[in-house]
Short mmCIF file of C-alpha atoms in Angstrom, two decimals:
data_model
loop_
_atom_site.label_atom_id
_atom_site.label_comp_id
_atom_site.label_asym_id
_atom_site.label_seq_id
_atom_site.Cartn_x
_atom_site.Cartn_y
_atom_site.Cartn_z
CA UNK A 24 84.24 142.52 150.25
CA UNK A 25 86.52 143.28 153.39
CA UNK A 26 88.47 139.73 155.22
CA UNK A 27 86.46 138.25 158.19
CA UNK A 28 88.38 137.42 161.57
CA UNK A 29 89.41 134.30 163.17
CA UNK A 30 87.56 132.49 165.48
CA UNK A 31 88.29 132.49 169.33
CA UNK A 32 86.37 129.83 170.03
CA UNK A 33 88.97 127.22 168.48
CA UNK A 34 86.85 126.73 165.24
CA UNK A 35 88.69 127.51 162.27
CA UNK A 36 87.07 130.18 159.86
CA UNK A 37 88.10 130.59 156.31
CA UNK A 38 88.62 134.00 155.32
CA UNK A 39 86.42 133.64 151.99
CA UNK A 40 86.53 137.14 150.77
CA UNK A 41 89.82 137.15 149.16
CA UNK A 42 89.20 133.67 147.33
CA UNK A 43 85.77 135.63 146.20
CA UNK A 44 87.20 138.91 145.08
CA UNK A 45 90.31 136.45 142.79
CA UNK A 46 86.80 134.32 141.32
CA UNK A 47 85.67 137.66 140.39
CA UNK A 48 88.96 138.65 138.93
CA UNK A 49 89.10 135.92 136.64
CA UNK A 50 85.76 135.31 135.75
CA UNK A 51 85.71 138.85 134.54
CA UNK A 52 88.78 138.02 132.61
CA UNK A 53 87.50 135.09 130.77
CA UNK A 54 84.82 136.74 129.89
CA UNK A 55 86.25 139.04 128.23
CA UNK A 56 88.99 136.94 126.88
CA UNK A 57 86.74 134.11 125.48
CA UNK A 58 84.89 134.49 121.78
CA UNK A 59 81.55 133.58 121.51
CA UNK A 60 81.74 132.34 117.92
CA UNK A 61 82.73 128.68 117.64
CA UNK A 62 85.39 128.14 114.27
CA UNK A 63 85.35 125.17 112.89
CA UNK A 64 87.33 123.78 109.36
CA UNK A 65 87.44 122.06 106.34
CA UNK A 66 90.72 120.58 105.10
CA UNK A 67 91.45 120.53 101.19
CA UNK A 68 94.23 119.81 99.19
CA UNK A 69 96.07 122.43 96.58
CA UNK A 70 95.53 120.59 93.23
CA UNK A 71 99.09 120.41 91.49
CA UNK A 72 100.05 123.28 89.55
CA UNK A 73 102.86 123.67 86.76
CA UNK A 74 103.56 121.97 83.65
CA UNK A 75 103.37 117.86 83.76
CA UNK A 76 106.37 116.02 83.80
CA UNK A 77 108.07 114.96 80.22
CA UNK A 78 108.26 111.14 79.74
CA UNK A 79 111.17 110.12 78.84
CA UNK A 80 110.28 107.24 77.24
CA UNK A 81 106.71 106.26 76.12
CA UNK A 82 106.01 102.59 77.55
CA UNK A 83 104.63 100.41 75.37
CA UNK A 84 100.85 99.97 77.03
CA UNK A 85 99.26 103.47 77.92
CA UNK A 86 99.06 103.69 81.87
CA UNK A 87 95.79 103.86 82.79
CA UNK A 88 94.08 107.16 83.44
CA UNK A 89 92.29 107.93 87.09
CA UNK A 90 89.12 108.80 86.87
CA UNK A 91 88.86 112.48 87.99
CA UNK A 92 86.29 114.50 88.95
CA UNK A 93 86.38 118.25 88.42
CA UNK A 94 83.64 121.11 89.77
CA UNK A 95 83.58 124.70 88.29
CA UNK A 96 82.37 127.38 89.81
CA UNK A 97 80.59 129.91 87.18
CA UNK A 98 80.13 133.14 88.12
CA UNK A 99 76.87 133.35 86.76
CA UNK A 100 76.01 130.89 89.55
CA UNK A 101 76.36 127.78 87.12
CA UNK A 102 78.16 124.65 88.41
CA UNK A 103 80.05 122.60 85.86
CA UNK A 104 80.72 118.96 87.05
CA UNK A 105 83.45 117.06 84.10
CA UNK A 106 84.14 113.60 84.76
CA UNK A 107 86.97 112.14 82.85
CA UNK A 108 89.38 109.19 81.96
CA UNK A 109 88.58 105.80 83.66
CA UNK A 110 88.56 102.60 81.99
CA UNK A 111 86.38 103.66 79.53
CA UNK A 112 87.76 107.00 79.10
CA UNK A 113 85.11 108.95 80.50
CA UNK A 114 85.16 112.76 79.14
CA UNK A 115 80.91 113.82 80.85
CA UNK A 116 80.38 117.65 81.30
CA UNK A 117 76.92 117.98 83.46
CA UNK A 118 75.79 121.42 83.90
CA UNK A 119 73.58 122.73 87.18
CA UNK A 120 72.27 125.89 86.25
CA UNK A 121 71.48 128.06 88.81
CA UNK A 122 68.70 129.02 91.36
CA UNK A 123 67.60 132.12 92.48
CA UNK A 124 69.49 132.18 95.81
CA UNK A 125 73.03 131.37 93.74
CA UNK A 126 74.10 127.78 93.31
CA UNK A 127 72.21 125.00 93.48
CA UNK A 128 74.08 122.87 95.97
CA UNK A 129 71.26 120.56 96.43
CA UNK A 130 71.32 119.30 93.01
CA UNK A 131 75.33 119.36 93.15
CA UNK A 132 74.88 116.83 96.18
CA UNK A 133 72.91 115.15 94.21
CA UNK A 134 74.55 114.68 90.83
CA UNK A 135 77.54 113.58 93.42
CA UNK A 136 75.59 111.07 95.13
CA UNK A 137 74.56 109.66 91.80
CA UNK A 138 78.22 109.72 90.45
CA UNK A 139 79.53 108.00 93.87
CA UNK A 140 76.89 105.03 93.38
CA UNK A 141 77.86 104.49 89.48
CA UNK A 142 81.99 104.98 90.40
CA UNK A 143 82.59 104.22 94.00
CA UNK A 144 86.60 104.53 93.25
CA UNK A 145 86.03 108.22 92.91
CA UNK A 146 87.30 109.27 96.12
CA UNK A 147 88.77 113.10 95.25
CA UNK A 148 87.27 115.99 94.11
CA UNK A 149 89.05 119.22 92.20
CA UNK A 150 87.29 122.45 92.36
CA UNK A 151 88.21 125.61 90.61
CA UNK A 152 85.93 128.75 90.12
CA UNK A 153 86.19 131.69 87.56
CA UNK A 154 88.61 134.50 88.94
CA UNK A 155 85.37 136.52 90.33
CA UNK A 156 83.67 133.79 92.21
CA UNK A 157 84.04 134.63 95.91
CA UNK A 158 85.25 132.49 98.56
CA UNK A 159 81.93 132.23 100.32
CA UNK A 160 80.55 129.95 97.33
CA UNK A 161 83.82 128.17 97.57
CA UNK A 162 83.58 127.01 100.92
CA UNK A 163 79.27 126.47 100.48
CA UNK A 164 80.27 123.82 97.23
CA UNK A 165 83.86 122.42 99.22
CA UNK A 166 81.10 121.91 101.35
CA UNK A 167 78.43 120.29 99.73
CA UNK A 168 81.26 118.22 97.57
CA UNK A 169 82.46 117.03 101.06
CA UNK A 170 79.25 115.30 102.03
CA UNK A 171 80.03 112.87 99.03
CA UNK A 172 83.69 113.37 98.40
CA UNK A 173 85.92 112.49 101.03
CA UNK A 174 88.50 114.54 99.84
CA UNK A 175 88.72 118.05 98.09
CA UNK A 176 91.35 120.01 96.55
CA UNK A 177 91.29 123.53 95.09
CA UNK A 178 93.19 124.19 91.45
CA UNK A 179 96.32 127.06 92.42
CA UNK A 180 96.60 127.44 88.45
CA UNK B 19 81.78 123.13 149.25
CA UNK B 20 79.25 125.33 152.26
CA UNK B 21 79.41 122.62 154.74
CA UNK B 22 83.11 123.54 155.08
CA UNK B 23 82.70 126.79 156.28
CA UNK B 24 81.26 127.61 159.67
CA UNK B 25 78.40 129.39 159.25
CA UNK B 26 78.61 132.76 159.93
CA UNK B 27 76.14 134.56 162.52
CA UNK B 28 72.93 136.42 162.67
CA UNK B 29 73.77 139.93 163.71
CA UNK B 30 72.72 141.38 166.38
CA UNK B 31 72.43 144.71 165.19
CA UNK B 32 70.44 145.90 162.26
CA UNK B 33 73.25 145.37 159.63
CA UNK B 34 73.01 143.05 156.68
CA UNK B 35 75.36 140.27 156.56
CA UNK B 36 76.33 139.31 152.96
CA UNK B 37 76.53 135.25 152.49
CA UNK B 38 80.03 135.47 151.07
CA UNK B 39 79.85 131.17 151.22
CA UNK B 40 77.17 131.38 148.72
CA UNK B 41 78.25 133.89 146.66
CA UNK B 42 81.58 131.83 146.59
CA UNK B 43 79.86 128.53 145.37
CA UNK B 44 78.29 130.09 142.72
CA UNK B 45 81.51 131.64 141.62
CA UNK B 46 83.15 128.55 141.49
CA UNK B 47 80.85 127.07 138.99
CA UNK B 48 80.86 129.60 136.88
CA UNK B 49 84.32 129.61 136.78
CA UNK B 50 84.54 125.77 136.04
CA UNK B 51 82.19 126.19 133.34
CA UNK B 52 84.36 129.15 131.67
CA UNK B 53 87.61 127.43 132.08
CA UNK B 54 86.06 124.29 130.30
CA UNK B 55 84.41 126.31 127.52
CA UNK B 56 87.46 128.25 126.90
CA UNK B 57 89.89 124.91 127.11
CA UNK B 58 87.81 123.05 124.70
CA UNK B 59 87.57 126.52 122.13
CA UNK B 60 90.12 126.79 119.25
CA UNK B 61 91.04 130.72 121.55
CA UNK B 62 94.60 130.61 119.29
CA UNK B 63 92.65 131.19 116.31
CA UNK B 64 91.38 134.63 116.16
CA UNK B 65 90.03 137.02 113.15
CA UNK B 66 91.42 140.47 112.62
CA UNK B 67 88.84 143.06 113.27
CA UNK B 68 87.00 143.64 110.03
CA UNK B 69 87.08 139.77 108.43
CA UNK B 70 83.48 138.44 107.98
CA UNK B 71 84.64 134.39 107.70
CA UNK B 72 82.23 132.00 105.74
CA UNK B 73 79.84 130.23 108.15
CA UNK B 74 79.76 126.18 107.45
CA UNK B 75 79.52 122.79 108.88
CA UNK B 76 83.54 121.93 110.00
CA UNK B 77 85.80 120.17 112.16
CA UNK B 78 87.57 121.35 115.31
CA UNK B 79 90.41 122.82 114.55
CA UNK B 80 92.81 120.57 116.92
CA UNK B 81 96.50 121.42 116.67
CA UNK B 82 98.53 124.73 116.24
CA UNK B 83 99.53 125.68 112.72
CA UNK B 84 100.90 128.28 111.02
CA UNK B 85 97.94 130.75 109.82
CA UNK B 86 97.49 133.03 107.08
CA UNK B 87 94.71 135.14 106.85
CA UNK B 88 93.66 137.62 103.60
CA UNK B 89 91.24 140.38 103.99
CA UNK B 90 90.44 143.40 102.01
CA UNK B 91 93.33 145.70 102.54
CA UNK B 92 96.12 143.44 103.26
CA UNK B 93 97.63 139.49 103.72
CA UNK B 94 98.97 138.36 106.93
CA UNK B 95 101.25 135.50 107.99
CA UNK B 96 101.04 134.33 111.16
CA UNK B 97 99.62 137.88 112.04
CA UNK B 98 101.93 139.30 110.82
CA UNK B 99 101.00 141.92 107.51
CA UNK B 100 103.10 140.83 104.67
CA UNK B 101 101.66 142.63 101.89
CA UNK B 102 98.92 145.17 101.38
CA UNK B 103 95.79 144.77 99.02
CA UNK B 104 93.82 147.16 97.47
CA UNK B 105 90.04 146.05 97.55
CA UNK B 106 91.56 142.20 97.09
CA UNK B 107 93.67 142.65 94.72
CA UNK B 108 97.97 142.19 94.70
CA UNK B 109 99.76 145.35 93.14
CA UNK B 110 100.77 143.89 89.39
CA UNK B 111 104.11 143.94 90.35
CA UNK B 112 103.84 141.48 93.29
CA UNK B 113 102.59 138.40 90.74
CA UNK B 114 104.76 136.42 88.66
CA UNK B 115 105.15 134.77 86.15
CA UNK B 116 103.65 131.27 87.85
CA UNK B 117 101.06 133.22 89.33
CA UNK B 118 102.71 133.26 92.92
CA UNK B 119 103.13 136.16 94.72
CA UNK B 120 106.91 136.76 95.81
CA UNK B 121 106.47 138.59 98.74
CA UNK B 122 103.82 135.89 100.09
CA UNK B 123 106.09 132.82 98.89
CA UNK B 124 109.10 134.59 100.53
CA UNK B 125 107.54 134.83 103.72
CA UNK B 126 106.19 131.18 103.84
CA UNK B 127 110.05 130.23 103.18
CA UNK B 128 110.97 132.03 106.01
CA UNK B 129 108.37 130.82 108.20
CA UNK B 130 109.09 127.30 107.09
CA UNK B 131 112.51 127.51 108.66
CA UNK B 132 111.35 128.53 111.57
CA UNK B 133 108.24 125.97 112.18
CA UNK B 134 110.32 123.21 114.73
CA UNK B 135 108.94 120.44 111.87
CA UNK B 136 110.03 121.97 108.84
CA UNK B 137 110.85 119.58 106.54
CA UNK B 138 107.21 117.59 107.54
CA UNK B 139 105.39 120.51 107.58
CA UNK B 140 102.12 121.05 104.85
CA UNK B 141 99.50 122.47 106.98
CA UNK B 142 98.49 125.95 106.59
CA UNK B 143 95.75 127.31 108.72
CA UNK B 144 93.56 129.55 106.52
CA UNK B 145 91.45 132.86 107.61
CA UNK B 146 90.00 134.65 104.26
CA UNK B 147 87.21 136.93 103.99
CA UNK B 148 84.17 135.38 102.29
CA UNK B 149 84.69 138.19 99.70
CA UNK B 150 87.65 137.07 98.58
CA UNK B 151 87.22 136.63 95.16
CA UNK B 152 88.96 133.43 93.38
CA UNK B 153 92.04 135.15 91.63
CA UNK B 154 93.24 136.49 94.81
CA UNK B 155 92.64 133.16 96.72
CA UNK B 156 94.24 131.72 93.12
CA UNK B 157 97.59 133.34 93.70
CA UNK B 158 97.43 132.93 97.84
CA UNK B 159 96.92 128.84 96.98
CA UNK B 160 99.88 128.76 94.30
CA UNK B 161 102.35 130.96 96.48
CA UNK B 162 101.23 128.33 99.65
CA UNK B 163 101.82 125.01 97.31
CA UNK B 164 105.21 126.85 96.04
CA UNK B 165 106.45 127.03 99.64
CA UNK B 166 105.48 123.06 100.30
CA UNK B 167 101.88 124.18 102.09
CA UNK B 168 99.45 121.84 100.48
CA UNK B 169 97.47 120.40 103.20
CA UNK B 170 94.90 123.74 103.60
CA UNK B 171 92.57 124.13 106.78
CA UNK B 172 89.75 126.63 105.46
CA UNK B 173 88.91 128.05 108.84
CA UNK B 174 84.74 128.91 109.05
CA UNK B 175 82.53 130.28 111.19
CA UNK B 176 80.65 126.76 112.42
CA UNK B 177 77.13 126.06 112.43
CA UNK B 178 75.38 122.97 113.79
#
């Protein structure tokens, strides 16, 4: 890649090489540089941890209690869905058992879709697993949740 | 970008002439199409060597925050090793009694201070091998919400 020479017959050349050998330079270093995996991510919540706070005086008409939804990971690849409080004081424990390839997040997406139509105020989602449950599952059912759920937290206690 | 050049000669002797012009033009698009690729890539997020990250269905990861990633042998923050695991697990000394770890909680304090919003700031960039198992992630979450970190950004490897 040597320099050409300038013209004598008044036209201007561009001496290319140079230009050329700094493309090469730093499409070399790009490639390198750049990953080939695309990241992407999810954004969750931590679900509060620690003990509730103590009334300090009872009010005279119970406030009323959210309706929460809770999914826990076994880790015999069972998923545990408990919906509670609500108007009517909801307290539902739905079990998915497991499939061969681990959790069934098809039926989890499903169960969700169902509880979305009956309660369309349910709008958050807790998850916590059993201490051995690995992250991969985590992010497969903070995944599936999400598809119903708009938002998800994971329980810190 | 050829027409601009003056097109070099034929040789008269028996010697090759390379078309630099050519050669340049191609360059150029490929080096449009890298700098666009790696502008529009998350490239201040990177993996230690030996981290195998989930693969799922997520967002672009748009803004700089503080990351903390947990592998087998050892938790970083902002790339920095903090404490060292054995096979996922804290030493028994490290957790207390509220289940946060105290080397982990006061290295997020520090790196609160530091962050140039750090009274707003609740983001916390997250890298953790897909072995992880929950306790360890357990203890990583409580030390994070501890330290005010509460909005998490599960970093995965993306699919379509």
């Amino acid at each position: 890649m040597s320099g050409g020479s300038s013209g004598t017959d008044g036209d201007f050349e561009l001496n290319i090489a140079p230009i050329v050998d700094c493309f090469t330079v730093l499409i070399a270093y790009l490639l390198v540089s750049m990953s080939f995996i695309s990241l992407g991510m999810f954004e969750v919540g931590v679900a509060a941890s620690g003990d509730p706070a103590q009334a300090v005086a009872q009010p005279e008409t119970p406030p009323a209690v959210p309706l929460t939804l809770s999914l826990t990971l076994n880790s015999s690849n069972a998923i545990s869905i408990h919906l509670t409080g609500g108007p009517t004081h909801l307290d539902q424990t739905t079990m998915i058992d497991p499939k061969s390839s681990g959790y069934d997040l098809d039926l989890l997406k499903t169960d969700l879709q169902k509880l979305r139509s009956s309660y369309p105020e349910l709008k958050e989602v807790n998850i916590t697993a059993e201490p051995a449950v690995k992250y991969k599952a985590i992010v497969k059912a903070i995944e599936a949740a999400k598809t119903e759920i708009p938002k998800a937290f994971l329980a810190s206690s | 970008m050829q027409k601009m050049f003056k097109k070099s000669k034929k040789p008269a002797t028996g010697e090759m002439a390379l078309q630099i012009t050519s050669m340049a033009d191609i360059f150029t698009i490929i080096l449009v199409f890298l700098l666009k690729t790696t502008a529009a890539g998350i490239s201040s997020v990177s993996p230690n060597g030996g981290m195998t990250l989930p693969v799922a269905t997520g967002k672009i990861i748009e803004k700089d925050t503080l990351t903390l990633e947990v592998n087998k042998d050892s938790v970083l923050v902002d790339s920095k090793n903090v404490l060292s695991l054995s096979n996922f697990e804290f030493p028994l000394t490290e957790i207390q009694a509220n289940g946060i770890s105290q080397s982990l909680y006061t290295r997020l304090i520090e790196q609160r201070k530091h962050r140039p919003d750090a009274d707003r700031s609740s983001e916390l960039l997250v890298l953790a091998d897909e072995s992880t198992p929950y306790s360890t992630l357990k203890t990583v979450l409580a030390s994070a919400a501890n330290t005010g970190f509460v909005d998490l950004q599960l970093v995965v490897v993306q699919t379509d």
